[in-house]
Coordinates of C-alpha atoms in Angstrom, one line a residue:
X1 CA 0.0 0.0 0.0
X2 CA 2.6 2.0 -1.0
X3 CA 0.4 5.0 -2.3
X4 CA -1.9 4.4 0.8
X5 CA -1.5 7.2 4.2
X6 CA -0.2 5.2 6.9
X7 CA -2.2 5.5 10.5
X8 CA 0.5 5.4 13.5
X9 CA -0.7 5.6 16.7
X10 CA 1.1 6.5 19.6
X11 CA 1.5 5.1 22.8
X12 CA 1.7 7.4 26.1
X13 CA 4.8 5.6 27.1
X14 CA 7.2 7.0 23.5
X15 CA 6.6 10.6 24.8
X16 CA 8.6 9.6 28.4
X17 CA 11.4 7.8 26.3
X18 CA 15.2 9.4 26.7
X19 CA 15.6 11.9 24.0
X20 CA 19.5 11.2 21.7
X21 CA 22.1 12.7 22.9
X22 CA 22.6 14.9 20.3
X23 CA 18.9 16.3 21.0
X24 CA 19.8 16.8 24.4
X25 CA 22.9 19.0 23.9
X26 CA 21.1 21.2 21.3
X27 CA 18.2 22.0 24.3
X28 CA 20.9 22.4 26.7
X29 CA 22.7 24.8 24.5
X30 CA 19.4 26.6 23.8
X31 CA 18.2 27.4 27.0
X32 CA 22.1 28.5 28.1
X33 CA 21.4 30.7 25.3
X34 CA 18.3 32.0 26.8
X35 CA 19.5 32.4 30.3
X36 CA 22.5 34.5 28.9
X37 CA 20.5 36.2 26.8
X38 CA 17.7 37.3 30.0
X39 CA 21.3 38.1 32.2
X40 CA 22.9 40.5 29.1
X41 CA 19.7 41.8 29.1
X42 CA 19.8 42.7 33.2
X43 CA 23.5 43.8 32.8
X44 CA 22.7 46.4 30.3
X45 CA 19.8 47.6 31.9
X46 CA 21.0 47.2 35.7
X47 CA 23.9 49.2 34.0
X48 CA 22.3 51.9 32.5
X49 CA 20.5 52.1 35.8
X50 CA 24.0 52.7 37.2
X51 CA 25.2 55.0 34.7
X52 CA 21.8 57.2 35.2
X53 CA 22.1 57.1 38.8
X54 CA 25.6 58.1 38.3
X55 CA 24.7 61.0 36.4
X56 CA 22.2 62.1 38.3
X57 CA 24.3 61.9 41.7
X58 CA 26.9 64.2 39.7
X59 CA 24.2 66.9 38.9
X60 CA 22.9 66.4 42.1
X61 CA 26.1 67.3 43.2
X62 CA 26.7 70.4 40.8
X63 CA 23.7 71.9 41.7
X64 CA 24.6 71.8 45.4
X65 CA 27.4 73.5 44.5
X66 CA 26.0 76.3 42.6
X67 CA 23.7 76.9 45.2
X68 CA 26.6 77.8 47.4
X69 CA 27.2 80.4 44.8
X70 CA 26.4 83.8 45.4
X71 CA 24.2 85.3 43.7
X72 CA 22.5 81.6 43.0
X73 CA 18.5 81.7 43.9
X74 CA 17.2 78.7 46.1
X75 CA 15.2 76.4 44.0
X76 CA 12.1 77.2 42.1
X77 CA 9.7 75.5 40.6
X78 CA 6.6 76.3 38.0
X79 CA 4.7 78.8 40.2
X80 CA 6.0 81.3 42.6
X81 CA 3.8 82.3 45.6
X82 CA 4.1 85.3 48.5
X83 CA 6.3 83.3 51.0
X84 CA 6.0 86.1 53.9
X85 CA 6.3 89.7 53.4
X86 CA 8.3 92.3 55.7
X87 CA 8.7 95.9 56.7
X88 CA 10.3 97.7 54.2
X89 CA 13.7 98.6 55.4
X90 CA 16.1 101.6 55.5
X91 CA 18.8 99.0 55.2
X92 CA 18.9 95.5 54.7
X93 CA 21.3 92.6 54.5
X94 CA 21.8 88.8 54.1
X95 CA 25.7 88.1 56.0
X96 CA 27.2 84.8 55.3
X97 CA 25.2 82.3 54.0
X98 CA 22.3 84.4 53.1
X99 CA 19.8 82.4 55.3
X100 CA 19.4 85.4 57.7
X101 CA 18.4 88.6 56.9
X102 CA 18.8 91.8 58.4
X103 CA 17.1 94.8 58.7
X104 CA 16.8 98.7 59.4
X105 CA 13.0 99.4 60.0
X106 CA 11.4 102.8 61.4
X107 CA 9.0 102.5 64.1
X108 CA 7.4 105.3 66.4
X109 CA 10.0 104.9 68.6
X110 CA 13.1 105.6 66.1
X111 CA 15.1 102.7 64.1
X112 CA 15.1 99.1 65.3
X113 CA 17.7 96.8 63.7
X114 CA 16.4 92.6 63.2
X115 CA 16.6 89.6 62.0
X116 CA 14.2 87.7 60.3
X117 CA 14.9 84.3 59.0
X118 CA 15.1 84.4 55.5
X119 CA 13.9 80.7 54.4
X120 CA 10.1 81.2 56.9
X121 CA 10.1 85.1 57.2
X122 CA 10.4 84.4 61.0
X123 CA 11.1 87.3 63.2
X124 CA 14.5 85.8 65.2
X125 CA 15.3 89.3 67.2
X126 CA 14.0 92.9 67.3
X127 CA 16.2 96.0 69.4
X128 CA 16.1 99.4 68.9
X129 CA 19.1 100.7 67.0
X130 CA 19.1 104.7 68.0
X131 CA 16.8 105.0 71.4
X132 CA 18.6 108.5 71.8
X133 CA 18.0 109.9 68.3
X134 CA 15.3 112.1 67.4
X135 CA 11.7 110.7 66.7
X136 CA 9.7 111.3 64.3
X137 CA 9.0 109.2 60.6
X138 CA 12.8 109.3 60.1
X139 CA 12.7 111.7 56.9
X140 CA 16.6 112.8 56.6
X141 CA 17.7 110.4 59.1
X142 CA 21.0 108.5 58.6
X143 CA 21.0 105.1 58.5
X144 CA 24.0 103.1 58.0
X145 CA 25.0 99.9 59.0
X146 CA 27.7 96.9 57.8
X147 CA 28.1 93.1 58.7
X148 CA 31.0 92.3 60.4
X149 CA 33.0 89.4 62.3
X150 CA 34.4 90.1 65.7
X151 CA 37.0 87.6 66.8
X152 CA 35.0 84.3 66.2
X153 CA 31.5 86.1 66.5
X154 CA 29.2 87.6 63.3
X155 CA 28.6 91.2 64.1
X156 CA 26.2 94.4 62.7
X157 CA 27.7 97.7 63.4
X158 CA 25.3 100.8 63.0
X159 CA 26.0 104.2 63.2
X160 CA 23.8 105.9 65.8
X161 CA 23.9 110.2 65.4
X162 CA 20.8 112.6 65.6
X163 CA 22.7 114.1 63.0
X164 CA 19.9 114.3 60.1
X165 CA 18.3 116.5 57.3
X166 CA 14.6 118.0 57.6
X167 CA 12.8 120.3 54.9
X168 CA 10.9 123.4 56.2
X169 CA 7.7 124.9 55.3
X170 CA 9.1 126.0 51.6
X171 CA 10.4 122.7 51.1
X172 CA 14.1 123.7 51.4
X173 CA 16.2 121.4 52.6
X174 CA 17.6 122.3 56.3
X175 CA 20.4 120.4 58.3
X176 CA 20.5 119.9 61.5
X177 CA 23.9 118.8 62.8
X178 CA 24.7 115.9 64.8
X179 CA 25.2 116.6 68.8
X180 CA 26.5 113.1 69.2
X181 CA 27.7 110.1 66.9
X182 CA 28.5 106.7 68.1
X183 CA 29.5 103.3 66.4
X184 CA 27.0 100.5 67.9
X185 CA 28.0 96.9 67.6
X186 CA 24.9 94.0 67.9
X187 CA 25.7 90.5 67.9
X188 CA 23.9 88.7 64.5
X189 CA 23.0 86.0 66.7
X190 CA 21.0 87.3 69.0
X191 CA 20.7 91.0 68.9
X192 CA 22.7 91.2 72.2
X193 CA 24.5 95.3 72.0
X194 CA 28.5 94.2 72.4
X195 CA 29.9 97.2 72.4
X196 CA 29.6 101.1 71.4
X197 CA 32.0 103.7 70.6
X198 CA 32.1 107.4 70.2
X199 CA 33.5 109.4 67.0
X200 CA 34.3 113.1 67.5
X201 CA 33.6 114.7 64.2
X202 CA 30.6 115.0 62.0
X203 CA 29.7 111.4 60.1
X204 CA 28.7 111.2 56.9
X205 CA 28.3 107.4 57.3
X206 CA 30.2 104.3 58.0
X207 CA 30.6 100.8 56.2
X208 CA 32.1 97.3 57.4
X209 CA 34.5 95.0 56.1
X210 CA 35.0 91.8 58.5
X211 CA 36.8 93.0 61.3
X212 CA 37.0 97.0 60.4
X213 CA 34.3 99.7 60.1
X214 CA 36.0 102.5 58.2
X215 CA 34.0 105.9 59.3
X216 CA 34.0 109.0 56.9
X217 CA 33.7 112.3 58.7
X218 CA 34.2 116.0 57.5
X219 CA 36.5 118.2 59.1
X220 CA 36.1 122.1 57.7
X221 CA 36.9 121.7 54.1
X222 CA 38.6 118.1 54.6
X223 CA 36.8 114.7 54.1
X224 CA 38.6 112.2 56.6
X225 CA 38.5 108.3 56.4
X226 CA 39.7 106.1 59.2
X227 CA 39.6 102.3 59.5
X228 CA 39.1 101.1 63.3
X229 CA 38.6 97.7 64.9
X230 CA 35.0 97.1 65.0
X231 CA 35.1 95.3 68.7
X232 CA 37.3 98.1 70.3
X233 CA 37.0 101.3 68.4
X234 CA 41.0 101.5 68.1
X235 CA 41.8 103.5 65.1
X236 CA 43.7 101.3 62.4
X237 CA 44.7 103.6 60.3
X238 CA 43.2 107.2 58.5
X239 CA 43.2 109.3 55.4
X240 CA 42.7 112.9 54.6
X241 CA 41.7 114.3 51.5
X242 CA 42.0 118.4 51.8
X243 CA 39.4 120.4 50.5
X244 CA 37.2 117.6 49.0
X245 CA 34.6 118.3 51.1
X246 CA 31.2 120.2 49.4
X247 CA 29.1 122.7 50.4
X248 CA 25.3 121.9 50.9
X249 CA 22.8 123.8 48.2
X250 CA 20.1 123.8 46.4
X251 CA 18.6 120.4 48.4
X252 CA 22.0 118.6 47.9
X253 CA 23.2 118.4 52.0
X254 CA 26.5 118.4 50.5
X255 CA 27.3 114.8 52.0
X256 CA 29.8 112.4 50.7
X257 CA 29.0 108.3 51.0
X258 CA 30.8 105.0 51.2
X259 CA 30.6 102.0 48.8
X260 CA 32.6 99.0 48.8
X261 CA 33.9 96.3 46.4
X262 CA 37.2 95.0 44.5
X263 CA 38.6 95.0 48.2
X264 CA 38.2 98.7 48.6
X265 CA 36.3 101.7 50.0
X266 CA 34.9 104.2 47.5
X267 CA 34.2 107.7 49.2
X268 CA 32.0 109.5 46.3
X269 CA 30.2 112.9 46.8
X270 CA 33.3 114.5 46.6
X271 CA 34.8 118.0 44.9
X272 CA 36.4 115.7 41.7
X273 CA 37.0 112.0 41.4
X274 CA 35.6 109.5 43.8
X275 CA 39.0 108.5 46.2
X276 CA 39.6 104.4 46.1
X277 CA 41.1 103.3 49.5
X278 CA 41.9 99.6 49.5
X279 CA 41.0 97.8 53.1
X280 CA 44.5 97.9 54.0
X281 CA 44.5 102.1 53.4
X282 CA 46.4 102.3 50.4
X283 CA 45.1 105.4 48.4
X284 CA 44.9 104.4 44.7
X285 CA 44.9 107.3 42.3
X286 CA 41.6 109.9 42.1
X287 CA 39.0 107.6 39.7
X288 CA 35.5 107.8 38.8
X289 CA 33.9 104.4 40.0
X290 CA 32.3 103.3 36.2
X291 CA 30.6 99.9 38.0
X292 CA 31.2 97.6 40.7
X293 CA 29.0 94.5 42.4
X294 CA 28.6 95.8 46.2
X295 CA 31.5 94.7 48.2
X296 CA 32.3 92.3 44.9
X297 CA 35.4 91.0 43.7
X298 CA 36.0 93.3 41.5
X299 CA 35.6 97.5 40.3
X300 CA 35.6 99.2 37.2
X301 CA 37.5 102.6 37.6
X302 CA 37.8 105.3 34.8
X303 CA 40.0 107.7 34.8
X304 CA 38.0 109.5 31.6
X305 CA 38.8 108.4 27.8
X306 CA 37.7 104.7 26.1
X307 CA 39.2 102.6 29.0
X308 CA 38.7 101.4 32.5
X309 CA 41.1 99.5 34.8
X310 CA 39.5 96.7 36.9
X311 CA 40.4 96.5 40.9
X312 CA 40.6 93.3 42.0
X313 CA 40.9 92.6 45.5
X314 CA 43.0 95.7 46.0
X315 CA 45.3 94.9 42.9
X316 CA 44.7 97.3 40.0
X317 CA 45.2 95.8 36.7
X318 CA 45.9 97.2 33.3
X319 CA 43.5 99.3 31.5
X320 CA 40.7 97.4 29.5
X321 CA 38.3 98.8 26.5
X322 CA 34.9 100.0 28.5
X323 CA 32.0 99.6 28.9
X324 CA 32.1 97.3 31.7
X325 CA 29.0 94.5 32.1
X326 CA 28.3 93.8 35.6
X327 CA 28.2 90.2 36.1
X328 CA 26.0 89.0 38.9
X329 CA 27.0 85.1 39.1
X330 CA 30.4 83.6 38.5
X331 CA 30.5 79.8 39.5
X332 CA 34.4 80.4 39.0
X333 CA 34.9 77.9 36.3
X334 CA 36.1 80.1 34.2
X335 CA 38.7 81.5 36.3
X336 CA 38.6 85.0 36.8
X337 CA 37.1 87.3 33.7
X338 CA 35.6 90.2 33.7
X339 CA 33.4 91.4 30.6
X340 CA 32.8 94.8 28.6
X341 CA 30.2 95.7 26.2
X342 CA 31.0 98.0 23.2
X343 CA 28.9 96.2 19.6
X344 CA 29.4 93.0 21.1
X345 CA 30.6 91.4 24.0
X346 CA 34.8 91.2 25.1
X347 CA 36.2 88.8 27.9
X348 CA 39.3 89.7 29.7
X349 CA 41.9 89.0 32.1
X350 CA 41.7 91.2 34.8
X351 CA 45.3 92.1 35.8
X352 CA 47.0 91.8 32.6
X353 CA 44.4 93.6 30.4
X354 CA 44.4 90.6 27.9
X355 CA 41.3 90.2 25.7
X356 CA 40.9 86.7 25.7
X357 CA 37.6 86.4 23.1
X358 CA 35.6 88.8 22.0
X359 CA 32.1 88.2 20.0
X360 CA 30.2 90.5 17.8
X361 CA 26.8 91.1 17.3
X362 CA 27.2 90.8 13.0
X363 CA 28.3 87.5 14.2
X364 CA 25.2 85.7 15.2
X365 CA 22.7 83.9 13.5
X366 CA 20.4 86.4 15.0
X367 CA 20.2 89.6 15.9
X368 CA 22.0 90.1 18.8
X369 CA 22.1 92.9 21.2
X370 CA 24.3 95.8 20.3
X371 CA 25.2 96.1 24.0
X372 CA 24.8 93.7 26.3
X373 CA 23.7 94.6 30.2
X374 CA 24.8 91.4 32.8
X375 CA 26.3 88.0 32.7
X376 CA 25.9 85.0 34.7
X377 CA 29.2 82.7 34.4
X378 CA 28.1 79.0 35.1
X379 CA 29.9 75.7 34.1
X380 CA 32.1 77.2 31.7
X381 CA 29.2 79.0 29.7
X382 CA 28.7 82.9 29.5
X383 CA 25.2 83.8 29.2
X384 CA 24.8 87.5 28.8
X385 CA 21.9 89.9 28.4
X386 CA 21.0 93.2 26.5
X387 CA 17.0 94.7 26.7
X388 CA 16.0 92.1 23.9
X389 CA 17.9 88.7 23.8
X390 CA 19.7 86.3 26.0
X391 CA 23.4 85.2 23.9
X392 CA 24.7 81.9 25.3
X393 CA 28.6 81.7 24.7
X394 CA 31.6 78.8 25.4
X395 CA 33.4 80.7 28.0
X396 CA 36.8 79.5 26.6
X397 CA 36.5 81.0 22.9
X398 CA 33.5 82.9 22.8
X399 CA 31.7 80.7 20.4
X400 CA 27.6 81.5 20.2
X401 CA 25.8 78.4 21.4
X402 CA 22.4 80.0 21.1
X403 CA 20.1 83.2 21.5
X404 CA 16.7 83.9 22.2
X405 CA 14.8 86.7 22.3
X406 CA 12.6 88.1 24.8
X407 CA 9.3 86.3 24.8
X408 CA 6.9 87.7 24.0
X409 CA 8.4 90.3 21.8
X410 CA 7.2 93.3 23.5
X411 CA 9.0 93.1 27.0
X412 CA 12.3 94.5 27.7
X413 CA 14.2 92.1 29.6
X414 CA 15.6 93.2 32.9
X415 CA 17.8 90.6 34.6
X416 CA 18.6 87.0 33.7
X417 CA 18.7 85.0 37.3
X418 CA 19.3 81.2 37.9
X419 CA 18.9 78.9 40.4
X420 CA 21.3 76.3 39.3
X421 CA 19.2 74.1 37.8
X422 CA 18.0 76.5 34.7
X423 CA 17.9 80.4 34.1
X424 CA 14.8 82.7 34.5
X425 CA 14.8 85.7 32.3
X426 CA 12.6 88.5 34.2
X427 CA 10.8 91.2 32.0
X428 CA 8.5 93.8 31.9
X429 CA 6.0 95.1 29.3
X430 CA 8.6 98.0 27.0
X431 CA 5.3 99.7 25.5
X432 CA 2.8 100.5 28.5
X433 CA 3.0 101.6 32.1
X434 CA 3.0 98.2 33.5
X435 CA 6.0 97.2 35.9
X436 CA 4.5 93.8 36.4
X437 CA 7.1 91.3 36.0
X438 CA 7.0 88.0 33.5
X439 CA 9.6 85.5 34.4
X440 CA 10.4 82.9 31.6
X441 CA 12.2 79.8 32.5
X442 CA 15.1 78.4 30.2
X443 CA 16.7 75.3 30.0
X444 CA 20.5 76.5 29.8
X445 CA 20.4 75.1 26.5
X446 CA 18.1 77.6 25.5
X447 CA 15.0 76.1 25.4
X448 CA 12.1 77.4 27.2
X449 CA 10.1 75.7 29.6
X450 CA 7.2 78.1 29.8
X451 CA 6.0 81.3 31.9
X452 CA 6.3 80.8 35.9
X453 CA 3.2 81.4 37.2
X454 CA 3.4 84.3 39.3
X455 CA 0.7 85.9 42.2
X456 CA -1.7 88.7 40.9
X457 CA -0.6 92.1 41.8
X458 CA 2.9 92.3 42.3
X459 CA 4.9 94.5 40.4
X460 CA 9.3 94.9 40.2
X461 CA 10.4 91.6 40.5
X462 CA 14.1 91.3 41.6
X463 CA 16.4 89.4 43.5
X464 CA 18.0 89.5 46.8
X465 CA 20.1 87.6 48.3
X466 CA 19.1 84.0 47.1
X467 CA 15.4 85.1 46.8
X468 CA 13.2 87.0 44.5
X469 CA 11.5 90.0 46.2
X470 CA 8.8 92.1 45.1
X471 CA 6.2 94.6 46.1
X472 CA 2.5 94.9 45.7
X473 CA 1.8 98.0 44.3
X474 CA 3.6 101.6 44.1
X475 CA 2.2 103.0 47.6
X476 CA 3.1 99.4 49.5
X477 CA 5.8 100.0 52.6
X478 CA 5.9 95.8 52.4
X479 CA 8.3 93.5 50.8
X480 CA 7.1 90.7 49.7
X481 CA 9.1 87.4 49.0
X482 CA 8.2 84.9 46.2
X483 CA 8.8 81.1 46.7

């Protein structure tokens, strides 16, 4: 029946049979295959776990680090919201590492000096600052005060005078000399009064650098500045300048000020150029101050013409093309660089004057800002600022990675801030009246990541210290801090 199907039946008992040899090797093989195959598969992906985990520890621990930056805001999210609000101060000031904040405030008994934390808005200490100074709503009152360390405690040294200026029934500008002026020293931890000390001549005002508070005082025609220890009062050294001192007129009380920075004290309001006095009390030669970060690394000084030289740390360095571009956040990976704005942006050493890049705007794929207005310095990238773009640049050769323009079209931008994590580019409308501030958050890649929802009714959005402050409308004698 050869062209007959055959019928085979089989018995239960062939299926339980040993398999060859040969068949048995080949399963054996395949599920070896299958087991190595299911194990490659964990390696990779166990190791990709790894590598992510990796990465993300590393930018956990970059982050950390820029937030240790100055300047650097504490993290934000999609939606700022009022966080607390406090008086608005005649002085204010976040020592150390920013999570206190200090505070001048005018109550009806005179000026109290406090400290709020600045994370909760919690009121640590409150003491009055001047309880022998005139009352009153403190119009024309002086009010100047520094942080400070004393031996191994954090100090706030005020100046305490009745010395103040008052306008009369014409509105002219009257000044009533000081009887009295003392140097007041409160401990930042709590508010305890260490130490006061008197000064003899008239005081325009005072300022602090760790361990000295240098006091500017007129004397006749002569403006006198004298650094002295700010726990004992023992004068460290002084300076005179003859016949810089103004006359008061016309509502101008004829005072001179102090500002700090580039590891000097600027005394401005002067007849001529400010006078630069570095901390140790070397006089630098008579400059107008151009720019400089309060009590920053580094000042811009002009001396008239196309240049500036830059002050760093008491060290002046050769002259550089101006105009200088403030930069409010350098990570220091860059080394130290300072910037100038004239077409385009230039980088330089600060000492020797070397121009290290320099970038102009014909050379962007779009149009970039003719002058640019701040720069943040993070990770080796510039990213620098003019009313209507943000230009990201390599910080070794100046090569554009990107630029964006405001969005939307119509707001002039007014500072570019960052919180480590991405940048946040605040601006307000440039065609109406508004001064309410948009804040657009950017990916430091340049890609945006919307509009951060902000509270109803605040207007001038800026930061301070690692926060951004604001107010609620033009009359409001609150500030009020967004988180």
């Amino acid at each position: 029946m050869s062209g007959d199907l055959q019928r085979v039946e089989l018995d239960e008992g062939v299926l339980d049979e040993p398999v060859s040899p040969r068949t048995a090797e080949t399963e054996r093989r395949r599920r070896r295959w299958a087991r190595g195959l299911v194990a490659g598969a964990a390696v990779v992906v166990g190791g990709l776990v790894v590598a992510q985990s990796v990465i993300d520890a590393r930018e956990r621990a970059v982050f950390e680090k820029l937030q240790a930056v100055p300047g650097v805001l504490s993290p934000i999210g999609d939606e700022l919201a009022v966080a607390f609000e406090v008086a608005s101060p005649w002085w204010l000031d976040f020592p150390g590492d920013r999570s206190t904040l200090l505070t001048v405030v005018w109550s009806d008994d005179g000026p109290r000096l406090r400290s709020t934390d600045a994370a909760t808005g919690t009121l640590r200490w409150d003491v009055p600052l001047a309880p022998d100074a005139p009352r009153g709503d403190g119009r024309g009152a002086q009010v100047h005060c520094g942080s400070g360390v004393a031996g191994d405690r954090a100090v706030v040294a005020c100046l305490d005078t009745d010395g103040r200026y008052e306008w009369d029934e014409a509105d002219d500008l009257v000044v009533l000399p000081a009887t009295y002026a003392r140097v007041v020293v409160h401990a930042q931890d709590d508010g305890a009064r260490l130490v006061a000390w008197d000064l003899e001549e008239p005081v325009d005002g005072i300022a602090v650098h760790e361990d000295q508070v240098f006091v500017l005082a007129r004397d006749g025609e002569d403006v006198r500045l004298s650094a002295h220890d700010v726990a004992t009062g023992e004068e460290n050294w002084e300076r005179t300048f003859l016949g810089a001192a103004r006359e008061p007129s016309d509502g101008d009380p004829g005072n001179a000020w102090l500002s700090q920075g580039g590891g000097a004290v600027v005394v401005s309001g002067l007849r001529g150029d400010d006078r630069v006095v570095t901390y140790s009390g070397q006089v630098l030669p008579a400059r107008t101050v151009s720019w400089g970060e309060a009590d920053g690394p580094a000042l811009f000084l002009s001396h008239g013409g196309a240049s500036v030289e830059v002050l760093l740390d008491g060290v002046l360095g050769e002259e550089i093309e101006r105009e200088p571009v403030p930069t409010s956040v350098d990570d220091g990976s860059l080394g130290r660089l300072v910037f100038t704005t004239s077409q385009g942006l230039s980088a330089w050493h600060p000492v020797t004057g070397e121009r290290l890049w320099s970038w102009g705007a014909e050379n962007s794929a779009d149009v970039g800002p003719a002058a640019f207005d701040g720069a943040l310095v993070l990770r080796g990238d510039v990213y620098a600022w003019g009313m209507s773009r943000v230009v990201a640049f390599d910080g070794e050769d100046g090569r554009e990675l990107w630029s964006r323009a405001a969005s939307p079209d119509d707001r002039m931008i007014r500072s570019v801030e960052t919180d480590g994590r991405r940048l946040y580019v605040l601006s307000e409308d440039s065609v109406s009246s508004s001064s309410e501030t948009a804040v657009e958050a950017l990916t430091f890649a340049g890609r945006s990541e919307g509009q951060i929802r902000m509270p109803s009714g605040v207007i001038w959005t800026s930061r301070l210290g690692d926060q951004l402050w604001t107010r609620r409308d033009e009359g409001s004698d609150v500030l009020v801090v967004l988180r």
